[in-house]
Short mmCIF file of C-alpha atoms in Angstrom, two decimals:
data_model
loop_
_atom_site.label_atom_id
_atom_site.label_comp_id
_atom_site.label_asym_id
_atom_site.label_seq_id
_atom_site.Cartn_x
_atom_site.Cartn_y
_atom_site.Cartn_z
CA UNK A 1 127.58 161.46 132.81
CA UNK A 2 124.04 161.02 133.72
CA UNK A 3 122.47 158.12 135.66
CA UNK A 4 121.68 155.07 133.50
CA UNK A 5 119.03 152.42 133.44
CA UNK A 6 119.83 148.74 133.64
CA UNK A 7 120.68 149.14 130.01
CA UNK A 8 123.19 151.92 129.48
CA UNK A 9 123.29 153.68 126.09
CA UNK A 10 119.92 155.39 125.73
CA UNK A 11 119.20 157.89 123.02
CA UNK A 12 117.31 161.04 124.15
CA UNK A 13 114.90 162.97 121.88
CA UNK A 14 115.31 166.52 120.95
CA UNK A 15 113.16 169.25 122.44
CA UNK A 16 111.88 172.62 121.19
CA UNK A 17 109.86 174.99 123.37
CA UNK A 18 107.70 177.61 121.56
CA UNK A 19 105.53 180.47 122.79
CA UNK A 20 102.41 181.60 120.86
CA UNK A 21 100.89 184.91 121.59
CA UNK A 22 97.47 186.21 120.41
CA UNK A 23 96.59 189.85 120.58
CA UNK A 24 93.55 192.12 120.14
CA UNK A 25 92.55 195.57 121.36
CA UNK A 26 90.57 195.52 124.66
CA UNK A 27 86.78 195.82 124.51
CA UNK A 28 84.34 195.86 127.31
CA UNK A 29 82.23 192.67 127.52
CA UNK A 30 79.05 194.46 128.45
CA UNK A 31 79.14 197.62 126.37
CA UNK A 32 80.64 196.61 123.03
CA UNK A 33 81.40 192.89 122.97
CA UNK A 34 80.83 192.73 119.22
CA UNK A 35 83.92 194.92 118.65
CA UNK A 36 86.15 192.58 120.65
CA UNK A 37 87.92 189.48 119.23
CA UNK A 38 88.31 186.91 121.98
CA UNK A 39 91.94 185.78 122.15
CA UNK A 40 91.13 183.09 124.66
CA UNK A 41 88.68 181.45 122.21
CA UNK A 42 91.27 181.71 119.40
CA UNK A 43 93.90 180.12 121.67
CA UNK A 44 91.57 177.31 122.58
CA UNK A 45 91.09 176.51 118.84
CA UNK A 46 94.87 176.57 118.41
CA UNK A 47 95.39 174.15 121.37
CA UNK A 48 93.07 171.72 119.67
CA UNK A 49 94.87 172.11 116.28
CA UNK A 50 98.27 171.69 117.91
CA UNK A 51 97.33 168.56 119.85
CA UNK A 52 95.80 167.11 116.71
CA UNK A 53 99.28 167.11 115.16
CA UNK A 54 100.28 164.21 117.46
CA UNK A 55 100.64 160.97 115.49
CA UNK A 56 101.43 162.60 112.20
CA UNK A 57 105.18 161.80 112.35
CA UNK A 58 106.86 158.85 113.98
CA UNK A 59 108.68 159.66 117.16
CA UNK A 60 107.32 163.22 117.36
CA UNK A 61 105.08 164.66 120.15
CA UNK A 62 103.64 168.09 120.73
CA UNK A 63 102.30 169.22 124.06
CA UNK A 64 100.56 172.44 125.01
CA UNK A 65 101.72 172.59 128.57
CA UNK A 66 100.74 176.13 129.63
CA UNK A 67 97.79 178.25 128.63
CA UNK A 68 97.29 181.84 129.90
CA UNK A 69 94.57 184.24 128.85
CA UNK A 70 93.10 187.55 129.98
CA UNK A 71 93.19 189.36 133.27
CA UNK A 72 89.64 190.61 133.91
CA UNK A 73 86.32 188.84 133.59
CA UNK A 74 84.44 191.88 132.20
CA UNK A 75 86.78 192.46 129.28
CA UNK A 76 86.66 190.49 126.01
CA UNK A 77 89.97 188.70 126.40
CA UNK A 78 92.59 190.71 124.48
CA UNK A 79 95.52 188.36 124.62
CA UNK A 80 96.52 184.80 125.34
CA UNK A 81 99.67 182.79 125.56
CA UNK A 82 100.53 179.12 124.93
CA UNK A 83 103.71 177.34 125.80
CA UNK A 84 104.23 174.43 123.56
CA UNK A 85 106.90 171.70 123.69
CA UNK A 86 107.87 169.60 120.62
CA UNK A 87 109.90 166.39 121.08
CA UNK A 88 111.33 164.48 118.20
CA UNK A 89 113.82 161.63 117.62
CA UNK A 90 115.07 163.31 114.47
CA UNK A 91 115.91 166.78 113.16
CA UNK A 92 113.52 166.23 110.22
CA UNK A 93 110.65 165.41 112.58
CA UNK A 94 111.43 168.62 114.64
CA UNK A 95 111.40 170.70 111.49
CA UNK A 96 108.21 169.19 110.13
CA UNK A 97 106.35 169.63 113.45
CA UNK A 98 107.59 173.17 113.87
CA UNK A 99 106.47 174.09 110.27
CA UNK A 100 102.97 172.51 110.94
CA UNK A 101 102.50 174.46 114.19
CA UNK A 102 103.60 177.70 112.35
CA UNK A 103 101.00 176.93 109.63
CA UNK A 104 98.23 176.40 112.15
CA UNK A 105 99.13 179.59 113.86
CA UNK A 106 99.00 181.52 110.63
CA UNK A 107 95.33 180.62 110.14
CA UNK A 108 93.38 181.99 113.12
CA UNK A 109 89.95 180.62 113.54
CA UNK A 110 88.50 183.66 115.30
CA UNK A 111 88.26 186.70 112.95
CA UNK A 112 90.22 189.69 114.13
CA UNK A 113 92.94 187.77 115.98
CA UNK A 114 96.58 187.31 115.01
CA UNK A 115 99.28 185.07 116.43
CA UNK A 116 103.03 185.45 116.87
CA UNK A 117 105.21 182.27 117.48
CA UNK A 118 108.54 182.59 119.22
CA UNK A 119 111.08 179.90 119.77
CA UNK A 120 112.26 180.00 123.32
CA UNK A 121 114.76 177.20 123.31
CA UNK A 122 115.94 174.29 121.13
CA UNK A 123 117.85 171.09 121.93
CA UNK A 124 118.83 168.82 119.07
CA UNK A 125 117.85 165.09 119.12
CA UNK A 126 120.47 162.45 119.59
CA UNK A 127 119.99 160.67 116.32
CA UNK A 128 120.96 157.01 115.81
CA UNK A 129 124.07 157.17 113.59
CA UNK A 130 126.53 154.54 112.34
CA UNK A 131 129.32 156.17 114.25
CA UNK A 132 127.48 156.04 117.53
CA UNK A 133 126.47 152.51 116.91
CA UNK A 134 130.09 151.52 116.45
CA UNK A 135 131.00 153.20 119.79
CA UNK A 136 128.16 151.42 121.41
CA UNK A 137 129.47 148.14 120.05
CA UNK A 138 132.79 148.93 121.71
CA UNK A 139 131.13 149.73 124.98
CA UNK A 140 129.12 146.44 124.77
CA UNK A 141 132.23 144.50 124.23
CA UNK A 142 133.89 146.09 127.27
CA UNK A 143 130.76 145.41 129.28
CA UNK A 144 131.05 141.67 128.48
CA UNK A 145 134.55 141.63 129.92
CA UNK A 146 133.28 143.37 133.07
CA UNK A 147 130.30 140.96 133.43
CA UNK A 148 127.78 143.48 132.24
CA UNK A 149 125.10 142.66 129.64
CA UNK A 150 123.05 145.53 128.13
CA UNK A 151 121.39 146.93 125.04
CA UNK A 152 120.55 150.28 123.48
CA UNK A 153 117.23 151.97 123.96
CA UNK A 154 115.56 155.22 122.97
CA UNK A 155 114.03 157.64 125.49
CA UNK A 156 111.86 160.73 125.55
CA UNK A 157 114.28 162.53 127.88
CA UNK A 158 116.68 165.31 127.01
CA UNK A 159 120.27 165.83 128.33
CA UNK A 160 123.52 167.68 127.70
CA UNK A 161 124.59 164.81 125.45
CA UNK A 162 122.04 165.98 122.92
CA UNK A 163 124.00 169.14 122.34
CA UNK A 164 127.23 167.23 121.67
CA UNK A 165 125.45 164.74 119.38
CA UNK A 166 123.86 167.63 117.54
CA UNK A 167 127.35 168.72 116.34
CA UNK A 168 127.84 165.36 114.70
CA UNK A 169 130.17 163.91 117.46
CA UNK A 170 129.48 160.16 118.11
CA UNK A 171 127.73 160.17 121.56
CA UNK A 172 126.49 157.63 124.11
CA UNK A 173 124.26 158.60 127.05
CA UNK A 174 123.11 156.77 130.16
CA UNK A 175 126.51 155.33 131.12
CA UNK A 176 126.22 156.50 134.71
CA UNK A 177 125.23 154.31 137.72
CA UNK A 178 121.80 152.86 137.74
CA UNK A 179 119.13 155.23 138.96
CA UNK A 180 115.55 156.32 138.49
CA UNK A 181 112.67 158.66 139.19
CA UNK A 182 114.70 161.61 137.74
CA UNK A 183 113.88 165.11 138.92
CA UNK A 184 111.47 164.01 141.54
CA UNK A 185 111.66 163.77 145.43
CA UNK A 186 111.84 159.93 144.90
CA UNK A 187 115.01 160.09 142.75
CA UNK A 188 117.32 157.31 143.67
CA UNK A 189 120.69 155.86 142.80
CA UNK A 190 121.95 152.32 143.25
CA UNK A 191 125.37 152.90 144.74
CA UNK A 192 126.36 149.30 144.29
CA UNK A 193 126.53 149.96 140.52
CA UNK A 194 128.92 152.84 140.81
CA UNK A 195 132.29 150.86 140.61
CA UNK A 196 131.37 148.75 137.55
CA UNK A 197 129.85 151.71 135.71
CA UNK A 198 132.95 153.92 136.38
CA UNK A 199 135.08 150.96 135.14
CA UNK A 200 132.97 150.76 132.00
CA UNK A 201 133.34 154.46 131.27
CA UNK A 202 137.14 154.53 131.98
CA UNK A 203 137.74 151.46 129.85
CA UNK A 204 135.70 152.90 126.98
CA UNK A 205 137.63 156.11 127.14
CA UNK A 206 140.93 154.22 127.13
CA UNK A 207 139.71 151.97 124.17
CA UNK A 208 138.66 155.05 122.06
CA UNK A 209 141.99 156.67 122.77
CA UNK A 210 143.94 153.67 121.75
CA UNK A 211 141.88 153.47 118.44
CA UNK A 212 142.78 157.09 117.62
CA UNK A 213 146.44 156.32 117.98
CA UNK A 214 146.37 153.24 115.68
#
């Protein structure tokens, strides 16, 4: 159960983290630069190509968050590394963006370079399903009885609930006490919201259990 906003029931996006490597034999920059293929230059072109994919699909973002290249200033850069994150609200969006990234990587701009793309981790999106909507309606009804008024929202975050939702199990996230500034030194929790949020969660579990026995 993760901390919620004032509106419990948010829907995190999925996340994929990929690593792109570019390799070439080492060549001295002063003696035979013409025999070297600059992997840093190739990586720079790929960064531009990847970032340009943003906006092609609704609810999908790509971010080149880490760029590493070379180790010596007098060597034509023989290798480079990009760490790329893709976030999507749907599995289809994740697949489309990953395929587009792979396609961009397969067409190096700098002659003599090649690229290898490796998926480091993957977390499925929490998609908006009819079953989850029905469970949210139950939670909302319980909230009314407890004096809570809230709605559903989507978020770019990722949590353990994504893994459960990815198996097809109806899932709600953000049912915890109200908090904010996640994963920062300023992270906070409104302790006054703990009792009512625990009551909401317990009542929802009981209600879902009763519905299974009907």
